[in-house]
Coordinates of C-alpha atoms (C1' of nucleotides) in Angstrom, one line a residue:
Chain O
X1 CA 0.0 0.0 0.0
X2 CA 2.2 2.7 -1.3
X3 CA 0.1 5.5 -2.5
X4 CA -3.2 6.9 -1.4
X5 CA -5.3 9.8 -2.5
X6 CA -8.9 11.0 -2.1
X7 CA -8.8 12.4 -5.6
X8 CA -9.4 16.0 -4.9
X9 CA -6.3 17.9 -6.0
X10 CA -4.3 15.5 -8.0
X11 CA -4.5 13.5 -11.3
X12 CA -2.0 10.9 -12.3
X13 CA -0.9 8.4 -14.9
X14 CA 0.0 4.9 -13.8
X15 CA 3.5 4.0 -15.0
X16 CA 3.9 0.7 -13.2
X17 CA 1.9 -1.4 -10.8
X18 CA -1.8 -2.0 -10.1
X19 CA -4.1 0.3 -8.1
X20 CA -7.6 -0.1 -6.9
X21 CA -10.3 2.5 -6.8
X22 CA -12.9 2.0 -4.1
X23 CA -15.9 3.4 -2.5
X24 CA -17.3 2.4 0.9
X25 CA -20.3 2.9 3.1
X26 CA -20.1 4.3 6.6
X27 CA -20.4 0.9 8.1
X28 CA -17.3 -0.3 6.3
X29 CA -18.6 -2.3 3.4
X30 CA -16.3 -1.8 0.4
X31 CA -16.7 -2.1 -3.3
X32 CA -13.9 -1.9 -5.8
X33 CA -15.2 0.3 -8.6
X34 CA -12.2 0.4 -10.8
X35 CA -8.7 -1.1 -11.3
X36 CA -5.9 1.0 -12.7
X37 CA -3.2 -0.7 -14.7
X38 CA 0.0 0.8 -16.3
X39 CA -0.9 3.6 -18.8
X40 CA -4.3 4.2 -17.1
X41 CA -5.3 7.6 -16.0
X42 CA -6.5 8.3 -12.4
X43 CA -8.4 11.3 -11.0
X44 CA -11.0 13.8 -11.8
X45 CA -9.9 16.7 -13.9
X46 CA -11.9 19.8 -14.6
X47 CA -13.3 20.7 -11.2
X48 CA -15.2 17.5 -10.7
X49 CA -14.9 15.5 -7.5
X50 CA -15.6 11.9 -6.6
X51 CA -15.7 10.1 -3.3
X52 CA -13.4 7.3 -4.5
X53 CA -10.2 6.2 -2.8
X54 CA -7.1 5.1 -4.6
X55 CA -4.9 2.4 -3.1
X56 CA -1.9 0.7 -4.6
X57 CA -2.2 -3.1 -4.6
X58 CA 1.4 -3.7 -5.7
X59 CA 4.5 -1.5 -5.7
X60 CA 3.5 1.2 -8.1
X61 CA 5.0 4.2 -9.8
X62 CA 2.6 6.9 -10.9
X63 CA 3.2 10.2 -12.6
X64 CA 1.3 12.8 -10.6
X65 CA 0.2 16.2 -11.7
X66 CA -1.5 19.1 -9.8
X67 CA -5.0 19.2 -11.2
X68 CA -4.9 22.8 -12.0
X69 CA -1.7 22.4 -14.1
X70 CA -3.2 19.4 -15.8
X71 CA -6.4 21.1 -16.6
X72 CA -4.7 24.1 -18.2
X73 CA -2.4 21.9 -20.2
X74 CA -5.2 19.7 -21.4
X75 CA -7.3 22.6 -22.6
X76 CA -4.3 23.7 -24.7
X77 CA -3.8 20.3 -26.2
X78 CA -6.9 19.0 -27.9
X79 CA -5.1 15.7 -28.9
X80 CA -4.6 15.0 -25.2
X81 CA -8.2 15.7 -24.4
X82 CA -9.2 13.5 -27.3
X83 CA -7.1 10.6 -26.0
X84 CA -8.5 11.1 -22.5
X85 CA -12.0 11.1 -23.9
X86 CA -11.4 7.8 -25.7
X87 CA -10.0 6.2 -22.6
X88 CA -12.8 7.5 -20.5
X89 CA -15.4 6.1 -22.9
X90 CA -13.7 2.7 -22.9
X91 CA -13.5 2.7 -19.1
X92 CA -17.2 3.6 -18.9
X93 CA -18.0 0.6 -21.1
X94 CA -15.9 -1.7 -19.0
X95 CA -17.6 -0.3 -15.9
X96 CA -21.0 -0.9 -17.4
X97 CA -20.3 -4.5 -18.2
X98 CA -19.2 -4.9 -14.6
X99 CA -22.6 -3.6 -13.5
X100 CA -24.2 -6.5 -15.3
X101 CA -21.9 -8.8 -13.3
X102 CA -22.7 -7.2 -10.0
X103 CA -26.4 -6.9 -10.5
X104 CA -27.3 -10.1 -12.3
X105 CA -24.7 -12.8 -12.1
X106 CA -24.4 -15.6 -9.6
X107 CA -21.3 -16.2 -7.6
X108 CA -19.9 -19.0 -9.9
X109 CA -20.5 -16.7 -12.9
X110 CA -18.9 -13.8 -11.2
X111 CA -15.8 -15.9 -10.4
X112 CA -15.5 -17.4 -13.9
X113 CA -16.0 -14.0 -15.6
X114 CA -13.3 -12.5 -13.2
X115 CA -10.8 -15.2 -14.0
X116 CA -11.3 -14.9 -17.8
X117 CA -10.9 -11.1 -17.4
X118 CA -7.7 -11.5 -15.5
X119 CA -6.4 -14.0 -18.0
X120 CA -7.0 -11.6 -20.9
X121 CA -5.4 -8.8 -19.0
X122 CA -2.3 -10.7 -18.3
X123 CA -2.0 -12.2 -21.8
X124 CA 1.2 -12.1 -23.9
X125 CA 1.3 -9.6 -26.7
X126 CA 3.8 -12.0 -28.3
X127 CA 4.6 -11.7 -31.9
X128 CA 1.4 -10.2 -33.1
X129 CA 0.9 -6.8 -31.6
X130 CA -2.8 -6.5 -32.3
X131 CA -3.8 -9.8 -30.8
X132 CA -3.1 -10.6 -27.2
X133 CA -3.3 -14.3 -26.3
X134 CA -5.0 -14.9 -23.0
X135 CA -2.6 -16.1 -20.3
X136 CA -2.9 -19.7 -19.0
X137 CA -1.0 -18.9 -15.9
X138 CA -0.9 -15.6 -14.1
X139 CA -0.5 -13.9 -10.7
X140 CA -3.4 -12.1 -9.2
X141 CA -2.8 -8.6 -7.9
X142 CA -5.6 -9.1 -5.5
X143 CA -6.0 -10.9 -2.2
X144 CA -9.2 -13.0 -1.6
X145 CA -10.8 -10.0 0.2
X146 CA -10.0 -7.8 -2.8
X147 CA -11.5 -10.3 -5.2
X148 CA -14.6 -10.3 -3.0
X149 CA -14.8 -6.5 -3.0
X150 CA -14.4 -6.5 -6.8
X151 CA -17.3 -9.0 -7.3
X152 CA -19.7 -8.0 -4.5
X153 CA -19.1 -11.2 -2.6
X154 CA -17.7 -12.3 0.7
X155 CA -14.2 -13.7 1.1
X156 CA -15.6 -17.1 2.1
X157 CA -17.7 -17.4 -1.0
X158 CA -14.7 -16.5 -3.2
X159 CA -12.6 -19.1 -1.5
X160 CA -15.3 -21.8 -1.9
X161 CA -15.8 -21.1 -5.6
X162 CA -12.0 -21.2 -6.2
X163 CA -11.7 -24.6 -4.5
X164 CA -14.8 -25.8 -6.4
X165 CA -13.2 -24.9 -9.7
X166 CA -9.9 -26.5 -8.6
X167 CA -11.7 -29.7 -7.6
X168 CA -13.5 -29.8 -11.0
X169 CA -10.2 -29.5 -12.8
X170 CA -11.1 -26.2 -14.4
X171 CA -8.3 -24.2 -12.8
X172 CA -5.1 -24.9 -10.8
X173 CA -4.0 -22.9 -7.8
X174 CA -0.2 -23.3 -7.6
X175 CA 0.0 -20.7 -4.8
X176 CA -2.4 -18.2 -3.2
X177 CA -2.0 -15.6 -5.8
X178 CA -1.4 -17.7 -8.8
X179 CA -4.1 -19.1 -11.0
X180 CA -3.7 -21.6 -13.9
X181 CA -6.5 -21.9 -16.5
X182 CA -6.8 -25.7 -17.2
X183 CA -10.2 -25.7 -19.0
X184 CA -11.0 -22.4 -20.6
X185 CA -14.1 -23.6 -22.5
X186 CA -15.6 -24.8 -19.2
X187 CA -14.8 -21.4 -17.6
X188 CA -16.4 -19.6 -20.5
X189 CA -19.5 -21.7 -20.2
X190 CA -19.7 -20.9 -16.5
X191 CA -19.2 -17.2 -17.1
X192 CA -22.8 -16.9 -18.2
Chain D
X1 CA -40.8 2.3 -26.9
X2 CA -40.1 4.7 -29.8
X3 CA -36.5 4.3 -30.6
X4 CA -34.0 1.5 -30.4
X5 CA -30.4 1.2 -31.4
X6 CA -27.6 -1.2 -30.8
X7 CA -25.1 1.7 -30.7
X8 CA -23.1 0.8 -33.7
X9 CA -23.4 3.6 -36.3
X10 CA -25.2 6.4 -34.6
X11 CA -24.7 8.8 -31.8
X12 CA -27.4 11.0 -30.4
X13 CA -28.4 13.7 -28.0
X14 CA -31.6 13.4 -25.9
X15 CA -33.9 16.3 -26.5
X16 CA -36.9 15.1 -24.6
X17 CA -37.9 11.9 -22.7
X18 CA -36.1 9.2 -20.9
X19 CA -34.2 6.2 -22.3
X20 CA -32.6 3.2 -20.8
X21 CA -29.3 1.6 -21.6
X22 CA -29.3 -2.1 -21.0
X23 CA -27.1 -5.2 -21.3
X24 CA -28.4 -8.7 -21.0
X25 CA -27.1 -12.3 -20.8
X26 CA -28.1 -15.0 -23.3
X27 CA -30.6 -16.4 -20.9
X28 CA -32.5 -13.1 -20.7
X29 CA -31.4 -11.6 -17.4
X30 CA -31.3 -7.8 -17.9
X31 CA -29.4 -5.1 -16.2
X32 CA -30.0 -1.4 -16.8
X33 CA -26.5 0.1 -17.0
X34 CA -27.5 3.7 -17.6
X35 CA -30.4 6.1 -18.0
X36 CA -30.4 9.0 -20.4
X37 CA -32.3 12.1 -19.6
X38 CA -32.7 15.3 -21.7
X39 CA -29.4 16.8 -22.7
X40 CA -27.6 13.5 -22.2
X41 CA -25.4 12.0 -24.9
X42 CA -25.9 8.5 -26.2
X43 CA -23.6 6.3 -28.2
X44 CA -20.0 5.5 -28.7
X45 CA -18.1 7.9 -30.9
X46 CA -14.5 7.3 -32.2
X47 CA -14.7 3.7 -33.5
X48 CA -15.5 2.2 -30.1
X49 CA -18.4 -0.2 -29.8
X50 CA -20.4 -1.5 -26.9
X51 CA -23.0 -4.2 -26.6
X52 CA -25.5 -2.0 -24.9
X53 CA -29.1 -1.6 -26.1
X54 CA -31.0 1.7 -26.0
X55 CA -34.7 1.8 -25.5
X56 CA -37.0 4.7 -24.9
X57 CA -39.1 4.5 -21.7
X58 CA -41.3 7.5 -22.5
X59 CA -42.1 9.3 -25.7
X60 CA -38.7 10.7 -26.6
X61 CA -37.1 13.0 -29.1
X62 CA -33.5 12.5 -29.9
X63 CA -31.1 14.3 -32.2
X64 CA -29.3 11.6 -34.1
X65 CA -26.0 11.9 -36.0
X66 CA -24.2 9.5 -38.1
X67 CA -21.1 8.5 -36.1
X68 CA -18.7 9.4 -38.9
X69 CA -20.0 12.9 -39.2
X70 CA -20.0 13.4 -35.5
X71 CA -16.4 12.2 -35.1
X72 CA -15.2 14.5 -37.7
X73 CA -17.1 17.5 -36.4
X74 CA -15.9 16.8 -32.8
X75 CA -12.3 16.6 -33.8
X76 CA -12.6 20.0 -35.4
X77 CA -14.3 21.5 -32.3
X78 CA -12.2 21.0 -29.1
X79 CA -14.8 22.8 -27.0
X80 CA -17.3 20.1 -28.0
X81 CA -14.9 17.4 -27.1
X82 CA -14.2 19.1 -23.8
X83 CA -17.8 19.2 -23.0
X84 CA -18.3 15.6 -23.9
X85 CA -15.3 14.6 -21.8
X86 CA -16.7 16.4 -18.8
X87 CA -20.1 14.7 -19.2
X88 CA -18.4 11.3 -19.7
X89 CA -16.4 11.7 -16.5
X90 CA -19.5 12.7 -14.6
X91 CA -21.4 9.7 -16.0
X92 CA -18.5 7.4 -15.0
X93 CA -18.7 8.7 -11.5
X94 CA -22.4 8.1 -11.3
X95 CA -21.9 4.6 -12.8
X96 CA -19.3 3.8 -10.1
X97 CA -21.5 4.9 -7.2
X98 CA -24.2 2.7 -8.8
X99 CA -21.7 -0.2 -8.7
X100 CA -21.4 0.2 -4.9
X101 CA -25.2 -0.1 -4.7
X102 CA -25.3 -3.2 -6.9
X103 CA -22.4 -5.0 -5.2
X104 CA -22.9 -4.1 -1.6
X105 CA -26.3 -2.7 -0.7
X106 CA -29.3 -4.6 0.6
X107 CA -32.7 -4.5 -1.1
X108 CA -34.1 -1.9 1.4
X109 CA -31.0 0.2 0.9
X110 CA -31.2 -0.1 -2.9
X111 CA -34.8 1.0 -2.9
X112 CA -34.2 4.0 -0.6
X113 CA -31.2 5.1 -2.6
X114 CA -33.1 4.8 -5.8
X115 CA -36.0 6.9 -4.6
X116 CA -33.8 9.7 -3.3
X117 CA -31.9 9.6 -6.6
X118 CA -35.2 10.0 -8.5
X119 CA -36.4 12.7 -6.1
X120 CA -33.2 14.7 -6.8
X121 CA -33.5 14.2 -10.5
X122 CA -37.1 15.5 -10.7
X123 CA -36.5 18.4 -8.4
X124 CA -37.5 21.9 -9.2
X125 CA -34.9 24.4 -10.3
X126 CA -37.2 27.1 -8.9
X127 CA -35.8 30.5 -8.2
X128 CA -32.2 29.6 -7.6
X129 CA -30.6 28.1 -10.6
X130 CA -27.6 26.5 -8.9
X131 CA -29.6 24.6 -6.2
X132 CA -32.3 22.1 -7.2
X133 CA -34.7 21.3 -4.5
X134 CA -35.5 17.6 -4.4
X135 CA -39.0 16.7 -5.5
X136 CA -41.6 15.5 -2.8
X137 CA -43.9 14.1 -5.5
X138 CA -42.8 12.7 -8.8
X139 CA -43.7 10.2 -11.6
X140 CA -41.3 7.4 -12.2
X141 CA -40.4 6.8 -15.8
X142 CA -39.9 3.1 -14.9
X143 CA -42.2 0.1 -14.5
X144 CA -41.6 -2.2 -11.5
X145 CA -39.6 -4.5 -13.8
X146 CA -37.4 -1.7 -14.9
X147 CA -36.7 -0.6 -11.3
X148 CA -35.8 -4.2 -10.6
X149 CA -33.4 -4.2 -13.6
X150 CA -31.9 -1.0 -12.4
X151 CA -31.3 -2.2 -8.9
X152 CA -30.4 -5.9 -9.6
X153 CA -33.5 -7.2 -7.8
X154 CA -36.6 -9.1 -8.8
X155 CA -39.9 -7.4 -9.5
X156 CA -41.4 -9.0 -6.4
X157 CA -38.8 -7.8 -4.1
X158 CA -39.2 -4.2 -5.5
X159 CA -42.9 -4.4 -4.9
X160 CA -42.5 -5.7 -1.4
X161 CA -40.1 -3.0 -0.4
X162 CA -42.4 -0.3 -1.9
X163 CA -45.3 -1.5 0.1
X164 CA -43.2 -1.8 3.2
X165 CA -42.1 1.8 2.9
X166 CA -45.7 2.8 2.3
X167 CA -46.9 0.9 5.4
X168 CA -44.2 2.6 7.5
X169 CA -45.4 6.0 6.3
X170 CA -42.0 6.8 4.6
X171 CA -43.5 7.2 1.2
X172 CA -47.0 7.5 -0.4
X173 CA -48.0 5.7 -3.6
X174 CA -50.8 7.7 -5.2
X175 CA -50.7 5.6 -8.3
X176 CA -48.5 2.9 -9.8
X177 CA -45.9 5.3 -11.3
X178 CA -46.1 8.1 -8.7
X179 CA -44.1 8.4 -5.5
X180 CA -44.5 10.8 -2.7
X181 CA -41.7 11.3 -0.2
X182 CA -43.3 11.6 3.2
X183 CA -40.3 11.1 5.5
X184 CA -37.0 12.0 3.7
X185 CA -34.8 11.7 6.8
X186 CA -36.0 8.1 7.3
X187 CA -35.4 7.4 3.6
X188 CA -31.8 8.8 3.9
X189 CA -31.2 6.7 7.0
X190 CA -32.3 3.6 5.1
X191 CA -30.1 4.4 2.1
X192 CA -27.0 3.3 3.9
Chain M
dC1 C1' 9.6 -21.9 17.1
dG2 C1' 5.5 -18.6 18.0
dT3 C1' 2.8 -15.1 16.6
dA4 C1' 0.1 -12.5 13.0
dT5 C1' -2.3 -12.5 8.9
dG6 C1' -4.6 -14.5 5.2
dT7 C1' -7.2 -18.5 3.7
dT8 C1' -10.0 -22.6 3.8
dT9 C1' -13.7 -25.3 5.6
dG10 C1' -17.9 -26.4 8.1
dA11 C1' -22.6 -25.4 10.2
dT12 C1' -26.2 -22.4 10.4
dT13 C1' -29.0 -18.4 9.3
dC14 C1' -31.2 -15.1 6.5
dG15 C1' -32.6 -12.4 2.5
dC16 C1' -33.8 -12.6 -1.7
dT17 C1' -35.6 -15.4 -5.4
dT18 C1' -38.8 -18.6 -7.2
dC19 C1' -43.1 -20.3 -7.9
dA20 C1' -47.9 -19.6 -7.7
dA21 C1' -52.1 -17.3 -7.0
dG22 C1' -54.7 -13.2 -6.5
dT23 C1' -55.6 -8.2 -7.4
dT24 C1' -55.7 -3.8 -9.6
dG25 C1' -56.2 -0.7 -13.4
dC26 C1' -57.4 0.2 -17.9
dG27 C1' -58.6 0.1 -22.8
dT28 C1' -62.1 -2.4 -25.9
dG29 C1' -66.1 -3.8 -27.6
dG30 C1' -70.6 -5.5 -26.8
Chain F
dC1 C1' -72.2 1.6 -19.0
dC2 C1' -70.6 -2.5 -17.8
dA3 C1' -68.5 -7.1 -19.0
dC4 C1' -64.4 -8.8 -20.7
dG5 C1' -59.5 -9.5 -21.4
dC6 C1' -55.0 -8.3 -20.6
dA7 C1' -50.8 -6.6 -18.6
dA8 C1' -48.8 -4.7 -14.5
dC9 C1' -48.6 -5.2 -9.9
dT10 C1' -49.2 -7.3 -5.3
dT11 C1' -49.1 -10.9 -2.0
dG12 C1' -48.1 -15.5 0.0
dA13 C1' -45.4 -19.8 0.8
dA14 C1' -41.4 -22.4 0.0
dG15 C1' -36.6 -23.1 -1.5
dC16 C1' -32.0 -21.8 -2.2
dG17 C1' -27.7 -19.3 -2.5
dA18 C1' -24.7 -16.5 -0.4
dA19 C1' -23.8 -14.3 4.2
dT20 C1' -22.7 -15.0 8.8
dC21 C1' -20.6 -17.2 12.5
dA22 C1' -17.0 -20.1 14.1
dA23 C1' -12.9 -22.9 13.8
dA24 C1' -9.1 -25.1 11.8
dC25 C1' -5.4 -24.5 8.6
dA26 C1' -1.5 -22.4 6.0
dT27 C1' 2.1 -19.0 5.2
dA28 C1' 5.2 -15.4 6.2
dC29 C1' 8.2 -13.3 9.4
dG30 C1' 10.2 -11.8 13.7

DNA sequence: CGTATGTTTGATTCGCTTCAAGTTGCGTGG
DNA sequence: CCACGCAACTTGAAGCGAATCAAACATACG
């Protein structure tokens, strides 16, 4: 947990590492509302504010700007604004499909969707730059609790679903943070 | 249900009316991922695509553009892009706080949050233009099923929570689509 | 080692869904 | 004007999935 910010005065670009964006209720329930990977943008430019909290999940390097400076710079560089708009629209789409997961999917479906998502995220770019082959084996940047906060479940349910998938031979769990996809079609079928 | 679009070739501005943005699974479960009110923007410019469906909930007038035309125009008018970026960032924030609701709130909390949200949305601008007084009585643009799809609940649960709030004197239900807020503090307390 | 933290596993509870009737409101046509 | 039909909504009973509560079990670290 290297870097924290309540998003009021700063904006930043992620250079390296993974960060989570969370909101929580007074009584301590937490929901991860976004995950920032390298090259992702964090923060609310242009006078907007949000009640989200940013916390690094791994060692992370971020390029931080004072919001005022950034706003001025952005307004003078339409290409930057355009790029930011494209990224924000893409993020909005990802967020919306996550809403479907949170509102309508069952625990097994949530877990399967999550694992496929992670697998795609950590795929090799390999020879072909446009196509990214999904990873068969990868290391989660999340603890069980964080997976639960991402999927709107409890830690116990996450754990049970993981072991269920392991027992069924769909995935392997070499260590706590590592996941190996053994039967991708089965996982896709479960994802709903 | 006047207008439908799978968001591929068009973008639009809502002039009048309310529209829902939904995604659904193969087996028919539906989640409303966004609601568009007058002055809101709909669609994915700049070559992006999303699997969302747009359906009008009331009679609606929208100003439609071919995406190509819009893209070109936007790129030539940075102020437009800036405005669009601000709106998209605001929409992303709203969507993220809705994720909290979907992932972590209970049925009573979801209903209370929803009603307060609607009340704010339909408030009077009245004398002061910057402050919008929340509405005490308003007409929902949603059926019970649509409220359920918005909150990630079933129609039966929505109905039960509504009647519970009515019995407790927190709200009044003059007709199927109308809601009257009788005890706002209680509703706020329930919203979590 | 021994303690702290994170994870798994089990038993039980509870909230929401599911299934199944009723009920209300409303446009249509006799 | 009232009977009819239909769709939206409400209400009730039963079942189930995930949460909660409670221990064991690993893993990391001094």
